[in-house]
Every structure is written in C-alpha cells, then in structure tokens.
CSV table of C-alpha atoms and ligand atoms in Angstrom, one decimal:
chain,number,residue,atom,x,y,z
A,29,MET,CA,-31.7,-13.7,46.5
A,30,LYS,CA,-35.0,-12.5,45.1
A,31,ILE,CA,-37.4,-10.5,47.3
A,32,LEU,CA,-40.9,-9.4,46.3
A,33,VAL,CA,-42.1,-6.2,47.9
A,34,LEU,CA,-45.9,-5.9,47.9
A,35,ASN,CA,-47.8,-2.8,48.7
A,36,GLY,CA,-51.6,-2.8,49.2
A,37,PRO,CA,-54.4,-0.4,48.9
A,38,ASN,CA,-53.9,3.4,48.9
A,39,LEU,CA,-50.1,3.1,49.0
A,40,ASN,CA,-50.1,4.4,45.4
A,41,GLN,CA,-51.3,7.7,47.1
A,42,LEU,CA,-48.1,8.1,49.1
A,43,GLY,CA,-46.9,11.7,48.9
A,44,LYS,CA,-50.4,13.2,48.8
A,45,ARG,CA,-52.0,10.9,51.3
A,46,GLU,CA,-51.9,12.2,54.9
A,47,PRO,CA,-48.3,13.4,54.6
A,48,THR,CA,-48.1,14.1,58.4
A,49,VAL,CA,-48.7,10.3,58.9
A,50,TYR,CA,-47.0,8.8,55.9
A,51,GLY,CA,-44.4,11.4,54.8
A,52,SER,CA,-44.0,13.2,51.6
A,53,GLY,CA,-42.2,10.5,49.5
A,54,ILE,CA,-44.1,8.9,46.7
A,55,LEU,CA,-44.4,5.2,46.0
A,56,LYS,CA,-42.1,5.4,43.0
A,57,GLN,CA,-39.3,6.9,45.2
A,58,LEU,CA,-39.9,4.1,47.8
A,59,GLU,CA,-39.7,1.4,45.1
A,60,ASN,CA,-36.6,2.9,43.5
A,61,GLU,CA,-34.9,3.2,46.8
A,62,LEU,CA,-35.6,-0.4,47.6
A,63,ILE,CA,-34.4,-1.6,44.2
A,64,GLU,CA,-31.1,0.4,44.6
A,65,TYR,CA,-30.7,-0.9,48.1
A,66,GLY,CA,-31.1,-4.5,46.8
A,67,ASN,CA,-28.5,-3.8,44.1
A,68,GLU,CA,-25.9,-2.9,46.8
A,69,TYR,CA,-26.3,-6.4,48.1
A,70,GLN,CA,-26.9,-8.4,44.8
A,71,ILE,CA,-30.5,-8.8,45.9
A,72,SER,CA,-33.1,-8.6,43.2
A,73,ILE,CA,-36.1,-6.6,44.4
A,74,THR,CA,-39.4,-6.7,42.5
A,75,THR,CA,-42.1,-4.2,43.6
A,76,GLU,CA,-45.8,-4.4,43.0
A,77,GLN,CA,-48.8,-2.4,44.3
A,78,SER,CA,-52.5,-3.0,44.0
A,79,ASN,CA,-55.6,-1.6,45.5
A,80,TYR,CA,-57.3,-5.0,44.9
A,81,GLU,CA,-57.4,-7.8,47.4
A,82,GLY,CA,-57.7,-10.5,44.7
A,83,GLN,CA,-54.6,-9.2,42.8
A,84,LEU,CA,-52.5,-9.2,46.0
A,85,ILE,CA,-53.7,-12.8,46.7
A,86,ASP,CA,-52.8,-13.9,43.2
A,87,TRP,CA,-49.3,-12.3,43.5
A,88,LEU,CA,-48.8,-14.2,46.8
A,89,HIS,CA,-49.8,-17.5,45.3
A,90,GLU,CA,-47.6,-16.9,42.2
A,91,SER,CA,-44.6,-15.8,44.3
A,92,GLU,CA,-43.5,-19.2,45.5
A,93,THR,CA,-41.8,-20.3,42.3
A,94,LYS,CA,-40.3,-16.8,41.6
A,95,PHE,CA,-39.0,-15.4,44.9
A,96,ASP,CA,-37.2,-16.4,48.2
A,97,ALA,CA,-39.0,-14.0,50.5
A,98,ILE,CA,-41.7,-11.3,50.7
A,99,VAL,CA,-41.9,-7.9,52.3
A,100,MET,CA,-45.6,-6.8,52.4
A,101,ASN,CA,-47.5,-3.8,53.5
A,102,PRO,CA,-51.1,-5.0,53.3
A,103,GLY,CA,-52.4,-1.4,54.1
A,104,ALA,CA,-55.9,-1.5,55.6
A,105,PHE,CA,-56.3,-5.2,54.6
A,106,THR,CA,-54.0,-5.8,57.6
A,107,HIS,CA,-56.8,-5.2,59.9
A,108,TYR,CA,-59.6,-7.3,58.4
A,109,SER,CA,-58.6,-9.5,55.4
A,110,ILE,CA,-58.8,-13.1,56.4
A,111,ALA,CA,-58.4,-13.9,52.7
A,112,ILE,CA,-54.9,-12.2,52.6
A,113,ARG,CA,-54.0,-13.9,55.9
A,114,ASP,CA,-55.0,-17.3,54.4
A,115,ALA,CA,-53.0,-16.6,51.2
A,116,ILE,CA,-49.9,-15.8,53.3
A,117,ALA,CA,-50.5,-18.9,55.3
A,118,SER,CA,-50.9,-21.0,52.1
A,119,ILE,CA,-47.4,-20.3,50.8
A,120,SER,CA,-44.1,-21.5,52.1
A,121,LEU,CA,-42.2,-18.3,51.6
A,122,PRO,CA,-41.5,-16.2,54.7
A,123,VAL,CA,-43.4,-12.9,54.8
A,124,ILE,CA,-42.5,-9.8,56.9
A,125,GLU,CA,-45.3,-7.3,57.4
A,126,VAL,CA,-44.3,-3.7,57.2
A,127,HIS,CA,-46.2,-0.5,58.1
A,128,ILE,CA,-44.9,3.0,57.4
A,129,SER,CA,-46.7,4.5,60.4
A,130,ASN,CA,-46.7,3.1,63.9
A,131,VAL,CA,-50.0,1.3,63.8
A,132,HIS,CA,-49.8,0.7,67.6
A,133,ALA,CA,-49.9,4.4,68.3
A,134,ARG,CA,-53.0,5.0,66.2
A,135,GLU,CA,-56.7,4.1,66.3
A,136,ASN,CA,-57.7,1.0,68.0
A,137,PHE,CA,-58.8,-0.7,64.8
A,138,ARG,CA,-55.2,-0.3,63.4
A,139,GLN,CA,-53.8,-2.1,66.4
A,140,VAL,CA,-55.3,-5.4,65.3
A,141,SER,CA,-53.5,-7.3,62.6
A,142,VAL,CA,-55.1,-10.4,61.2
A,143,THR,CA,-52.1,-10.9,59.0
A,144,ALA,CA,-49.1,-10.6,61.4
A,145,PRO,CA,-49.7,-14.0,63.1
A,146,VAL,CA,-48.9,-15.8,59.8
A,147,CYS,CA,-45.9,-13.5,59.1
A,148,VAL,CA,-42.4,-13.9,60.4
A,149,GLY,CA,-42.9,-10.6,62.2
A,150,GLN,CA,-44.0,-7.0,61.9
A,151,VAL,CA,-42.1,-3.8,61.4
A,152,SER,CA,-44.1,-0.7,62.2
A,153,GLY,CA,-43.4,3.0,62.5
A,154,PHE,CA,-40.0,3.4,60.7
A,155,HIS,CA,-41.4,5.0,57.6
A,156,PHE,CA,-39.7,3.9,54.4
A,157,GLU,CA,-36.7,2.5,56.4
A,158,GLY,CA,-39.0,-0.2,57.7
A,159,TYR,CA,-38.9,-2.0,54.3
A,160,LYS,CA,-35.1,-2.0,54.4
A,161,MET,CA,-35.1,-3.4,57.9
A,162,ALA,CA,-37.3,-6.2,56.7
A,163,ILE,CA,-35.0,-6.8,53.6
A,164,ASP,CA,-32.0,-6.8,56.0
A,165,TYR,CA,-33.5,-9.6,58.0
A,166,PHE,CA,-33.6,-11.8,54.9
A,167,ARG,CA,-30.3,-10.5,53.5
A,168,ARG,CA,-28.5,-11.3,56.7
A,169,GLY,CA,-29.8,-14.8,56.6
A,170,LYS,CA,-31.6,-14.4,59.9
A,171,HIS,CA,-34.7,-16.3,58.9
A,172,HIS,CA,-34.7,-20.0,59.8
A,173,VAL,CA,-37.6,-22.2,58.6
B,25,LIG,C1,-50.4,1.3,56.8
B,25,LIG,C2,-51.3,1.4,58.1
B,25,LIG,C3,-52.7,1.0,57.8
B,25,LIG,O1,-53.5,1.1,59.0
B,25,LIG,C4,-53.3,1.8,56.8
B,25,LIG,O2,-54.6,1.4,56.5
B,25,LIG,C5,-52.5,1.9,55.5
B,25,LIG,C6,-51.0,2.1,55.7
B,25,LIG,C7,-49.0,1.9,57.0
B,25,LIG,O3,-48.1,1.6,56.2
B,25,LIG,O4,-48.7,2.6,58.0
B,25,LIG,O5,-53.0,2.0,54.4
B,25,LIG,O6,-50.3,0.0,56.4
C-alpha cells in the first residue's frame, strides 16, 4: 500500500509556530515518524509540504496513478479553498483530512471546513498521532468505496 501525506501552508514552521497549539516537534520529525510507522506495516509513505495552493492541487491530481490513499492537512486552506476541495473531489483516491490542533475548539472560522465534506472524514486534535490514526484506517482496510 502506498499513502501520500500532504501538508499545506505554514506546516513547515512546525516547532517554532505557536508551540502551545501545535507542539514543539518539527515537520521533518513528523515526516520521519510517519515513514517509520509505515515501514512497520510495509506501507510506503511519501511526504510532501507546500505553502502554495496550486502545488497542492497538482500533487492531488498526480496522486491517482501513484498512490492508494491520501492523508492531508490542508492548513488554513481547509477553511476557504474551494479549489482544493474541487481537486479532492476530482480524484478517485480516498482522502482523510487531519488537523494537529482541535479546530472545533478554536476560532469560529476554523470550525468551518470546505474540504471535509469531500473527504472520507476528519481527524482533529490528536497532534502528530492524528496522522497515524488516519494511516491506520487505510492500513486496516476499513475504507470501502
Ligand atoms: C491546522 C489548523 C488550521 O486552522 C491552521 O490554519 C493550520 C493548521 C492544524 O493542523 O491544526 O495551519 O490545519
């Protein structure tokens, strides 16, 4: 099984970015943890991060021939990018939306996700573990088309 883990804007700032909200771990640690986690289960994990909407959209489009599933933290794009939503809807791969923080316990504008309705579901508030929870769902074969 091949899973693409996509991180959106400002997630390259993990570690120095609002550590009380997002923790002290940096993106590289998160990515390495996920790759090692995948290795335990013979799952190939590919990680990408971009601050650019178009780049994320291109990766979504290109993912179809290369991966089986996607775990995505769209960052702030979650709350307003219809273009990312449409890109997720345009591909046949299942996508799980992940947030490090609990977006439902934060500002009102973070409680709206335009992307979640076209995802399998959303994992929010479990810090880095949330990515593994999403991987587990695919790993355990729980997703049915
Ligand atoms: C985030 C939550 C978003 O509201 C925020 O804009 C982010 C990170 C999270 O992982 O908790 O950039 O997606």
